[in-house]
XYZ file of C-alpha atoms in Angstrom:
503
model
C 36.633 -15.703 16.005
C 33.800 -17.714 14.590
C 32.389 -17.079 11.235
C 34.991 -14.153 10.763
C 37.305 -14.606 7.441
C 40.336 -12.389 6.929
C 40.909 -9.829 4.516
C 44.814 -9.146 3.583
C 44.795 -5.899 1.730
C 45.900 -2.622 1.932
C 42.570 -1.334 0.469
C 41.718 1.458 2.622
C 38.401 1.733 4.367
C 35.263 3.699 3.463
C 34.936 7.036 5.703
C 31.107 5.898 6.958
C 29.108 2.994 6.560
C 27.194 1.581 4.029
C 23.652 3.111 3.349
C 22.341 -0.481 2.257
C 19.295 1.007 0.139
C 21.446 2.720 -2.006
C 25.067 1.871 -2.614
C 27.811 1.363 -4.856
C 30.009 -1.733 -3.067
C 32.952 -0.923 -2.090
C 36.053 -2.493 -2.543
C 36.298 -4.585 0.400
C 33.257 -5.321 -0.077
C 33.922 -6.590 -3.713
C 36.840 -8.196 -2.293
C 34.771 -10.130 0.426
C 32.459 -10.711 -2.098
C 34.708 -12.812 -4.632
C 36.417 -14.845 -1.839
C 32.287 -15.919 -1.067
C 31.510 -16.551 -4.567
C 34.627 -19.174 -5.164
C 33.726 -21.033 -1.528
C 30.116 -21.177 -3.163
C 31.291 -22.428 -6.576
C 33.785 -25.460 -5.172
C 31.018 -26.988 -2.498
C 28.856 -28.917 -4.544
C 26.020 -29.247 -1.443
C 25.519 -25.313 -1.175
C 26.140 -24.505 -5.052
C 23.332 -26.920 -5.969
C 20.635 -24.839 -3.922
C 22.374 -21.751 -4.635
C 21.879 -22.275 -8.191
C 18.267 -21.667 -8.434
C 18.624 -18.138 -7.122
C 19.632 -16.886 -3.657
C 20.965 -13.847 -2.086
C 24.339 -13.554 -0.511
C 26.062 -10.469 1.943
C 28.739 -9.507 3.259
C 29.965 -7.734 6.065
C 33.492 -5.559 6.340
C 34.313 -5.416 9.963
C 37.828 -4.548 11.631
C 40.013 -7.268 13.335
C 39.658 -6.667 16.277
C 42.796 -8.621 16.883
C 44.984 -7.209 13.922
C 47.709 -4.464 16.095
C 47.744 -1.024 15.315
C 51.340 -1.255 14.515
C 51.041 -3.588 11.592
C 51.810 -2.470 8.329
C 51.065 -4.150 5.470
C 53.406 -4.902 2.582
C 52.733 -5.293 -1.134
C 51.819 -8.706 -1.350
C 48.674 -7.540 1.488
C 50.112 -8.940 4.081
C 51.654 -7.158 7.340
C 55.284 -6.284 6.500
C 57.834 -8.655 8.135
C 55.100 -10.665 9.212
C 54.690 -15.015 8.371
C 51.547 -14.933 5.331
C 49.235 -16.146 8.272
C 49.347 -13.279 10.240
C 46.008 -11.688 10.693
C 45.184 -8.581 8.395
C 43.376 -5.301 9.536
C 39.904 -6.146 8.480
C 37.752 -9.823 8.549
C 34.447 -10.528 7.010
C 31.382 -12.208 7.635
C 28.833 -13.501 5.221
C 25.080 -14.527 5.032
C 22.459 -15.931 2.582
C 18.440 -14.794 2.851
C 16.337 -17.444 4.596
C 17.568 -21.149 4.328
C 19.996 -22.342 2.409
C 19.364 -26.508 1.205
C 17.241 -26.424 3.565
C 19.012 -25.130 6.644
C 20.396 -22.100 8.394
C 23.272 -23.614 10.235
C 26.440 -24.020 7.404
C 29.288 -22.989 9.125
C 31.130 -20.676 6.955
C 27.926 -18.214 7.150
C 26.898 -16.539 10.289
C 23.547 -17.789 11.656
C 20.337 -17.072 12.365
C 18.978 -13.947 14.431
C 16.677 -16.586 15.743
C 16.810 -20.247 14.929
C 13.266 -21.227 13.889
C 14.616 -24.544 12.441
C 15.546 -26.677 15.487
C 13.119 -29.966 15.371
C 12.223 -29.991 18.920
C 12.219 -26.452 19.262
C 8.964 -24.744 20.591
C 8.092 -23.475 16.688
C 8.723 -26.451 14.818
C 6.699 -28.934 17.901
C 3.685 -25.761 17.506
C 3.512 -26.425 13.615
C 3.386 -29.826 13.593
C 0.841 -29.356 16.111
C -1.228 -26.974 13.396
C -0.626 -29.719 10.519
C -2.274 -32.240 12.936
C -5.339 -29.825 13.407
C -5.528 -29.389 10.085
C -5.596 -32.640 9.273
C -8.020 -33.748 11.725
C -10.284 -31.021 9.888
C -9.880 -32.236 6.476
C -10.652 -35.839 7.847
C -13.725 -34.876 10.082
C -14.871 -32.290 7.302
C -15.642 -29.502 10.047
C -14.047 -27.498 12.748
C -16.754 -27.565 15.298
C -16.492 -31.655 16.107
C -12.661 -30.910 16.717
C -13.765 -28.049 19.787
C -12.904 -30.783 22.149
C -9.127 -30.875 21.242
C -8.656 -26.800 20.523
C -10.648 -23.517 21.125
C -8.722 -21.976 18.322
C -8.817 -22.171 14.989
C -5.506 -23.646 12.661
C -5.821 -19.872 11.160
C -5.610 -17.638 14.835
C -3.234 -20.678 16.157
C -0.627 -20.027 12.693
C -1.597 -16.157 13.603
C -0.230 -16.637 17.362
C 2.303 -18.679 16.737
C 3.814 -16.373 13.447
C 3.460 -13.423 16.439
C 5.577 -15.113 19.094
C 8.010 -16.069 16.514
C 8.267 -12.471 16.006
C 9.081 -11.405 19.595
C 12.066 -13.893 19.593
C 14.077 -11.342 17.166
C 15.641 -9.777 19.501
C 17.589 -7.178 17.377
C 20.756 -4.852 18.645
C 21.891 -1.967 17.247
C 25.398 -0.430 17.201
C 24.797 1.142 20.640
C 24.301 -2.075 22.440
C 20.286 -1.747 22.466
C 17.701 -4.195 22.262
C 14.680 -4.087 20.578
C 12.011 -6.783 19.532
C 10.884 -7.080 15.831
C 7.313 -5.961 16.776
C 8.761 -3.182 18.844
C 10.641 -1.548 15.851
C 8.166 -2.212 13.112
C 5.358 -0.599 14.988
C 7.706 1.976 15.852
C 8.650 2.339 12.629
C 4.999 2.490 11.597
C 3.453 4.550 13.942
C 0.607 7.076 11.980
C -2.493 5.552 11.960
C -2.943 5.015 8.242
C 0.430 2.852 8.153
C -0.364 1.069 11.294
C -3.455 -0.274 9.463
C -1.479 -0.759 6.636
C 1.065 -2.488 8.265
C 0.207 -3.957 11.260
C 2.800 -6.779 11.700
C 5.938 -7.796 9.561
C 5.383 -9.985 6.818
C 6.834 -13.429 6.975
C 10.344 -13.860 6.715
C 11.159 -10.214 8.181
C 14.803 -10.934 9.786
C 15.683 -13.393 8.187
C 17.446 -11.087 4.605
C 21.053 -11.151 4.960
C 21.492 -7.580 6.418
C 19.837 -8.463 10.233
C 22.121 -11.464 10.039
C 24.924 -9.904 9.622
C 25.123 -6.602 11.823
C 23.407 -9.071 14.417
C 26.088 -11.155 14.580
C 29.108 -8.682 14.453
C 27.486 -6.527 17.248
C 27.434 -9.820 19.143
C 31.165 -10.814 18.861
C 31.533 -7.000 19.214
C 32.802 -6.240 15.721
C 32.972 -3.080 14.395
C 31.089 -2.716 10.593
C 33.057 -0.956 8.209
C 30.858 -2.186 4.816
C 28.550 -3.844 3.870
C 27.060 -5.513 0.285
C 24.481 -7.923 -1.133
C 24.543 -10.089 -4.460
C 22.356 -12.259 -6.126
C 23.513 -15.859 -7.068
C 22.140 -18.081 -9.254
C 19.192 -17.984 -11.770
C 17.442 -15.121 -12.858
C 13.720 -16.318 -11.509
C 11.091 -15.309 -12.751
C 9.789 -13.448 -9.426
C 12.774 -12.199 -8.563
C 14.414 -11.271 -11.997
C 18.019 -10.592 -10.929
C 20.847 -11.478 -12.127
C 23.914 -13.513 -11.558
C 26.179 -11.825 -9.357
C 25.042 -8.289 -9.101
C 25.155 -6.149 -6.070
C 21.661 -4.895 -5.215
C 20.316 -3.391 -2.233
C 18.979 -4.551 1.289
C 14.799 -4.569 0.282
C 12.997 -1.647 1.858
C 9.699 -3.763 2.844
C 10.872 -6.230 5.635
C 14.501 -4.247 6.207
C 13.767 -0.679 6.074
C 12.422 -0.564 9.461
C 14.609 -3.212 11.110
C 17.902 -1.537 9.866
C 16.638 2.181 10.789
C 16.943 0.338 14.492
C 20.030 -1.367 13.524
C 22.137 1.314 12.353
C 21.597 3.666 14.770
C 24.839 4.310 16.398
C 27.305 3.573 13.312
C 28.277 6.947 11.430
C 26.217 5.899 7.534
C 26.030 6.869 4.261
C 23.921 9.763 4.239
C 20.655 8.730 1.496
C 21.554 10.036 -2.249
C 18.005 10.881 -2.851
C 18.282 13.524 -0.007
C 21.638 14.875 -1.561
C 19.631 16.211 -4.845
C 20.425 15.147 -8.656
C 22.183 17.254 -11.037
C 20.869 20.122 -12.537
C 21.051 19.611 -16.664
C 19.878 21.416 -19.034
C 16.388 20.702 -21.204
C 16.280 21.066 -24.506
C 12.938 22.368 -26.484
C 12.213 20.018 -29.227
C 9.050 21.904 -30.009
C 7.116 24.887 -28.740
C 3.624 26.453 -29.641
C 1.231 28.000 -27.390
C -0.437 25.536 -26.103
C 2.389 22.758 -25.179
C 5.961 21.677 -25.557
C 8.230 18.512 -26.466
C 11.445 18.082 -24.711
C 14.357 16.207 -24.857
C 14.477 14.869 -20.992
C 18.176 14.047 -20.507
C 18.539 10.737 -18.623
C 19.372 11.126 -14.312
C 16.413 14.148 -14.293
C 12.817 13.101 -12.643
C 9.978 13.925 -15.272
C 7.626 15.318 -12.094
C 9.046 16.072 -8.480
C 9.516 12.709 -6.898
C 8.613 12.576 -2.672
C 12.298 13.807 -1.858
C 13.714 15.320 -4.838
C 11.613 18.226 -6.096
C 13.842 19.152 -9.249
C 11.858 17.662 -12.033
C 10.803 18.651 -15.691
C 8.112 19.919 -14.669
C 9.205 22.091 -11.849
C 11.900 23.464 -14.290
C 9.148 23.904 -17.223
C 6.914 25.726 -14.366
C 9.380 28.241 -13.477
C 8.769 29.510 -17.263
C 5.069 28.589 -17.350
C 3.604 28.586 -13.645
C 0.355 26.189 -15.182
C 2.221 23.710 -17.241
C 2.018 19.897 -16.291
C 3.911 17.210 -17.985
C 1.408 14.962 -19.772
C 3.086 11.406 -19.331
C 6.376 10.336 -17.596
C 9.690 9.125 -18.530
C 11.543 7.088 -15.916
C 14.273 8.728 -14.555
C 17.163 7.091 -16.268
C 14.607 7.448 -19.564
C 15.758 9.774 -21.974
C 13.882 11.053 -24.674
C 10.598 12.854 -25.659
C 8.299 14.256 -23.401
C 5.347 16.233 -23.895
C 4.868 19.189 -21.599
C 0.734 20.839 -21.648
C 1.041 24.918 -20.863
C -2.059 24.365 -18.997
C -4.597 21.825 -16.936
C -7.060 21.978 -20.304
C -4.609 21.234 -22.665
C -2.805 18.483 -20.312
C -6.433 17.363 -19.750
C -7.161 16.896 -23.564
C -3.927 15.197 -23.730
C -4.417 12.415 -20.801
C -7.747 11.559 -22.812
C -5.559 10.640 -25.860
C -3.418 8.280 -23.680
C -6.348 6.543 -21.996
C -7.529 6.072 -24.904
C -4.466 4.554 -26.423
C -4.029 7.096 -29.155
C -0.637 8.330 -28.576
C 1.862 6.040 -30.376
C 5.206 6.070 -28.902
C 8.701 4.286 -29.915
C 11.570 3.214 -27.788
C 15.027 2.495 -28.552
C 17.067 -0.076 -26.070
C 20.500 -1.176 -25.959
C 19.985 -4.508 -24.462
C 22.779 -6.708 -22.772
C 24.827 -9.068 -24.907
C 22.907 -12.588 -25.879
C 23.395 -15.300 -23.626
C 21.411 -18.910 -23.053
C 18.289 -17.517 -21.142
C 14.752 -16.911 -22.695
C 14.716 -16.068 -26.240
C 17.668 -15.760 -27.149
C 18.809 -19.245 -26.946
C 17.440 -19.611 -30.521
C 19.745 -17.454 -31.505
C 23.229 -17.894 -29.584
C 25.278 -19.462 -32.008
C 24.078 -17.056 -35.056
C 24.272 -13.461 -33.217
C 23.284 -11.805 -36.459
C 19.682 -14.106 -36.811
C 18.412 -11.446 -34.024
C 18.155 -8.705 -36.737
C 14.873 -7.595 -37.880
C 13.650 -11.215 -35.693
C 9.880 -9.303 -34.746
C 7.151 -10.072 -31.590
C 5.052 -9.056 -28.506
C 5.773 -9.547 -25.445
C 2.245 -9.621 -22.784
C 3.000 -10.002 -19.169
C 1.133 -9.016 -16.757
C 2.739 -6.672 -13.875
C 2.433 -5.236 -10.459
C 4.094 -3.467 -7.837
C 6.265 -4.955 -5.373
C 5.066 -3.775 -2.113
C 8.037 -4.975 -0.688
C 10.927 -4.032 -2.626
C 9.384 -0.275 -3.992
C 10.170 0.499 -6.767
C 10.712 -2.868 -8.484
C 7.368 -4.188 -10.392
C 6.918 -7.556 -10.402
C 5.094 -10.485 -13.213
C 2.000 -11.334 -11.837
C -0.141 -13.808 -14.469
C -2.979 -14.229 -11.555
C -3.173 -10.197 -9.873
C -0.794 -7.853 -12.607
C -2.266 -5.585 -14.752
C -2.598 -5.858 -18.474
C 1.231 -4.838 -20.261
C 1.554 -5.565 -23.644
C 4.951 -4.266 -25.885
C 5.968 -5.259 -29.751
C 9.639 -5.182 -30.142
C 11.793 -5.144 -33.642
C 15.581 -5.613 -33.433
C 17.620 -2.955 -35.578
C 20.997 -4.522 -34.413
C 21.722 -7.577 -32.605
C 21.795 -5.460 -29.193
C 19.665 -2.549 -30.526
C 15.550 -2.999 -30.355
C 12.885 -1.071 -31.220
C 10.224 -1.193 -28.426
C 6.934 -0.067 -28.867
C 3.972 0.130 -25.657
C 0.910 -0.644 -25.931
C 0.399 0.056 -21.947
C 2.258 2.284 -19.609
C 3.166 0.586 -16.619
C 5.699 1.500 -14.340
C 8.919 -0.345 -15.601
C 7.347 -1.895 -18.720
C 10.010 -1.774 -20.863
C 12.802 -2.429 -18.612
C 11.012 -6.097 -17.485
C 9.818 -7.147 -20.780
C 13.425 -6.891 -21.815
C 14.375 -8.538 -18.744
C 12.310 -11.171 -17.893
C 13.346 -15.053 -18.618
C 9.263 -15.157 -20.855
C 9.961 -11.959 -22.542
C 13.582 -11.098 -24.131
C 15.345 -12.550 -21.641
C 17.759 -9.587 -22.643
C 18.475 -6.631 -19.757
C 18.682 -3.510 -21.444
C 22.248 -2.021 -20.516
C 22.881 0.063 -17.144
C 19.801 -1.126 -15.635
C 20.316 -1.292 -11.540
C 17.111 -3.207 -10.731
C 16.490 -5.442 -13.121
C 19.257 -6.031 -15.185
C 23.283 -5.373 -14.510
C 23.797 -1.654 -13.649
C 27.450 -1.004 -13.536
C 28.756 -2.723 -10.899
C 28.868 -7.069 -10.749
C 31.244 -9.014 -8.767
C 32.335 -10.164 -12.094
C 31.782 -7.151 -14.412
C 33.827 -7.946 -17.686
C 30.933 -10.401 -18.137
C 28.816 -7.089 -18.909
C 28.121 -3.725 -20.293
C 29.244 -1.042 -18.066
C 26.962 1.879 -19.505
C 26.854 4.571 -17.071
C 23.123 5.005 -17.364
C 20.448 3.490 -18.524
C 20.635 2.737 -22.352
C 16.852 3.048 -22.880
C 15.870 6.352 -24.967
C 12.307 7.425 -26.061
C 12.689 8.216 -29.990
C 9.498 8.958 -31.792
C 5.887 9.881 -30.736
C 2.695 11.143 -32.234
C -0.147 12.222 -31.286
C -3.101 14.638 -31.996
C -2.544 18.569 -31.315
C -5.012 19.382 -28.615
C -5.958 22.595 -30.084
C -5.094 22.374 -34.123
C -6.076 18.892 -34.562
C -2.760 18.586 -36.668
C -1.231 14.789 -36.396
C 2.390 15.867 -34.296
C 5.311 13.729 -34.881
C 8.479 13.928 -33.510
C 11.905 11.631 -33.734
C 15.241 12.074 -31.695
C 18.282 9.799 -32.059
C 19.828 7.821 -29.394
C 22.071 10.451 -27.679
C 26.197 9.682 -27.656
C 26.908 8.265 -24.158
């Protein structure tokens, strides 16, 4: 069948499918994944684009020609069967957008809509805008061109990005069809997000997870997995890495595979399964506030599923209290909890004012030739005590949520000094609070060029399709270790220090 790939394996199959916004791969998947990866590294013409940084899926789906009755032996093949006898389960496999330039290589599946053919009614309509807009920077003014077009080169790219649109036809498991405008305004439908949202951004469709369930509903294959990983460089937009698994992106496939799923049994969402209740410690306690010791996996403030939270924990003791900064989730560390909205309020007007000073300890990922530390590969103990500051700008990601992104033009003002204690152990200290600081100026290729361990979105997490290469922490190594500030009511200088927990 075209574009399917056979698995031989006795690896048993997951009990639902994927949920692709929050996953760990599973084995087929890992499976499907490596046999991808080696294809990619031994041809030369897709490695070479691949390189610079590209996404890759794949899709588990059964054989639908494999028989019941086959049973496979211990070298994964059926028992008593010739080695080229088909297995139980086949995959197919996609890359997001084009790939050196095209979206018809023949070991991927293609398109949900094939924008790309030269005489096609998109690419003739954009050559057809280029001319306009030539003609316009030649004549120097729209109005002598009203002869040749009542539209303008911006409405015409409008209309034409619009019909392009209603060509995505998309199917879900049920054997419906629904256009892309259809489901994101769907999918949008309150007012506020309507304005918000009007019409998908550019490229919606085209990510790896459309592509695939679109084409195995199509040669009516049934999805048993599913799994994404970046190839290539770690870019400075993107900042992934090298063969991790990460998600499907919640901006342009959120709505499209709410449509598309509907019909297969899924993954239900962790977030709506709850996090584990832990214990708090109590670093500190007077009568106007608290320090804690947030363990890492517990939300500093109720998050818009999960409720349980330091603070809703703290409240159940002391009904006013607020927690007067945040840790990030996976953040362990201190955390000052106010007993009431004046003393929280007295507190938020020390951090806008940049009075509280706060230290971080991170465990970053081993050194390897990217960013800074290519000064120091062949010494790794010329890291030690090596001091800096890192400024780069950030923003959110409005669509990938959560990730932040490095804006230099739009991003707002983030500025850390580091220290190394160890070759892997730093000392990070803010100077700005933005969502994710830390984690990206570790990260990024301009600032350590260093992921701190266990980090899912921007560095390695646990899981890689070639994970000896990494850490495997089992959260993330990032722990906040001193801080001082100004008591609210005594005036007394506060200073506190906690150790990196064991892990």
């Amino acid at each position: 069948m075209t574009h399917l790939h056979l698995l031989h394996t006795d690896i048993e199959k997951p009990q639902r499918f994927t949920y692709p916004f929050a996953y760990e791969p599973h084995p087929l998947c890992q499976l499907a994944a490596h046999e991808v990866q080696q294809y990619i590294a031994t041809h030369a013409d897709i490695r070479e684009d691949a390189d610079r940084g590209k996404m890759f899926g794949v899709l588990v789906v059964e054989n639908p020609t494999a028989k019941p009755s086959d049973t496979l032996g211990r070298d994964g093949f059926p028992t008593g069967k010739p080695s080229d006898t088909l297995g139980r389960y086949g995959f197919l496999a996609a890359y997001s957008g084009l790939l050196a330039g095209r979206n018809d290589w023949d070991y991927f599946v293609p398109p949900v809509y094939d924008a790309q053919q030269p005489d096609g009614y998109f690419k003739t309509k954009e050559r057809e805008i280029s001319q306009t807009i030539a003609t316009i920077e030649t004549i120097g003014t729209i109005a002598t061109i009203k002869t040749t077009t009542a539209t303008s080169p911006k409405q015409m790219s409008q209309d034409l990005q619009l019909w392009l649109f209603h060509q995505y036809q998309l199917l879900n498991a049920r054997g419906e069809v629904k256009d892309l405008v259809d489901i994101w305004q769907e999918y949008y439908n309150k007012p506020k997000l309507q304005r918000k949202y009007p019409l998908p951004p550019g490229g919606t469709g085209d990510c790896c997870a459309p592509k695939l369930l679109q084409h195995a509903y199509q040669q009516g294959l049934h999805p048993v997995c599913m799994a994404e990983f970046w190839w290539g460089a770690t870019t400075k937009t993107e900042l992934r890495q090298h063969l991790n698994y990460y998600p499907a992106c919640r901006g342009k496939c959120k709505p499209i595979l709410t449509w598309m799923l509907q019909g297969l049994d899924v993954d239900p969402d962790p977030e709506t399964l709850g996090f584990d209740h832990k214990d708090i410690p109590i670093v500190y306690e007077d009568d106007y506030l608290l320090v804690v010791n947030k363990p890492s996996g517990l939300l500093s403030i109720p998050g818009r599923i999960e409720t349980y939270s330091v603070q809703t924990v703290m409240q159940q003791r002391y009904p006013d209290c607020l927690v007067a900064h945040r840790l990030d989730m996976g953040t362990s560390g201190l955390l000052i909890v106010a007993k009431n909205v004046e003393i929280f309020k007295t507190l938020q007007q020390q951090f806008v004012r940049h009075e509280v000073k706060k230290k971080y300890l991170a465990l970053l990922e081993a050194a390897d030739l990217r960013g800074l530390t290519r000064t120091i590969h062949n010494n790794p103990l010329s890291s030690i005590g090596k001091k800096g500051t890192i400024s780069l700008p950030m923003r959110p990601d409005p669509m990938n949520r959560p990730r932040q992104v490095v804006d230099l033009e739009h991003g707002k003002r983030a500025v850390t000094d580091y220290e190394f204690i160890t070759n892997n152990l730093v000392a990070l200290y803010p100077h700005t609070g933005r969502t994710h600081q830390l984690r990206i100026h570790c990260a990024h290729p301009d600032g350590l060029g260093r992921p701190i361990q266990g980090d899912e979105l921007y560095g390695f997490g646990g899981t890689t399709v070639s994970s000896t290469q990494h850490a495997t922490a089992t959260r993330l190594m990032l722990h906040a270790a001193e801080i001082s500030f100004l008591h609210p009511v005594t005036h007394q200088e506060m200073h506190f220090e906690l150790p990196f927990p064991e892990v």
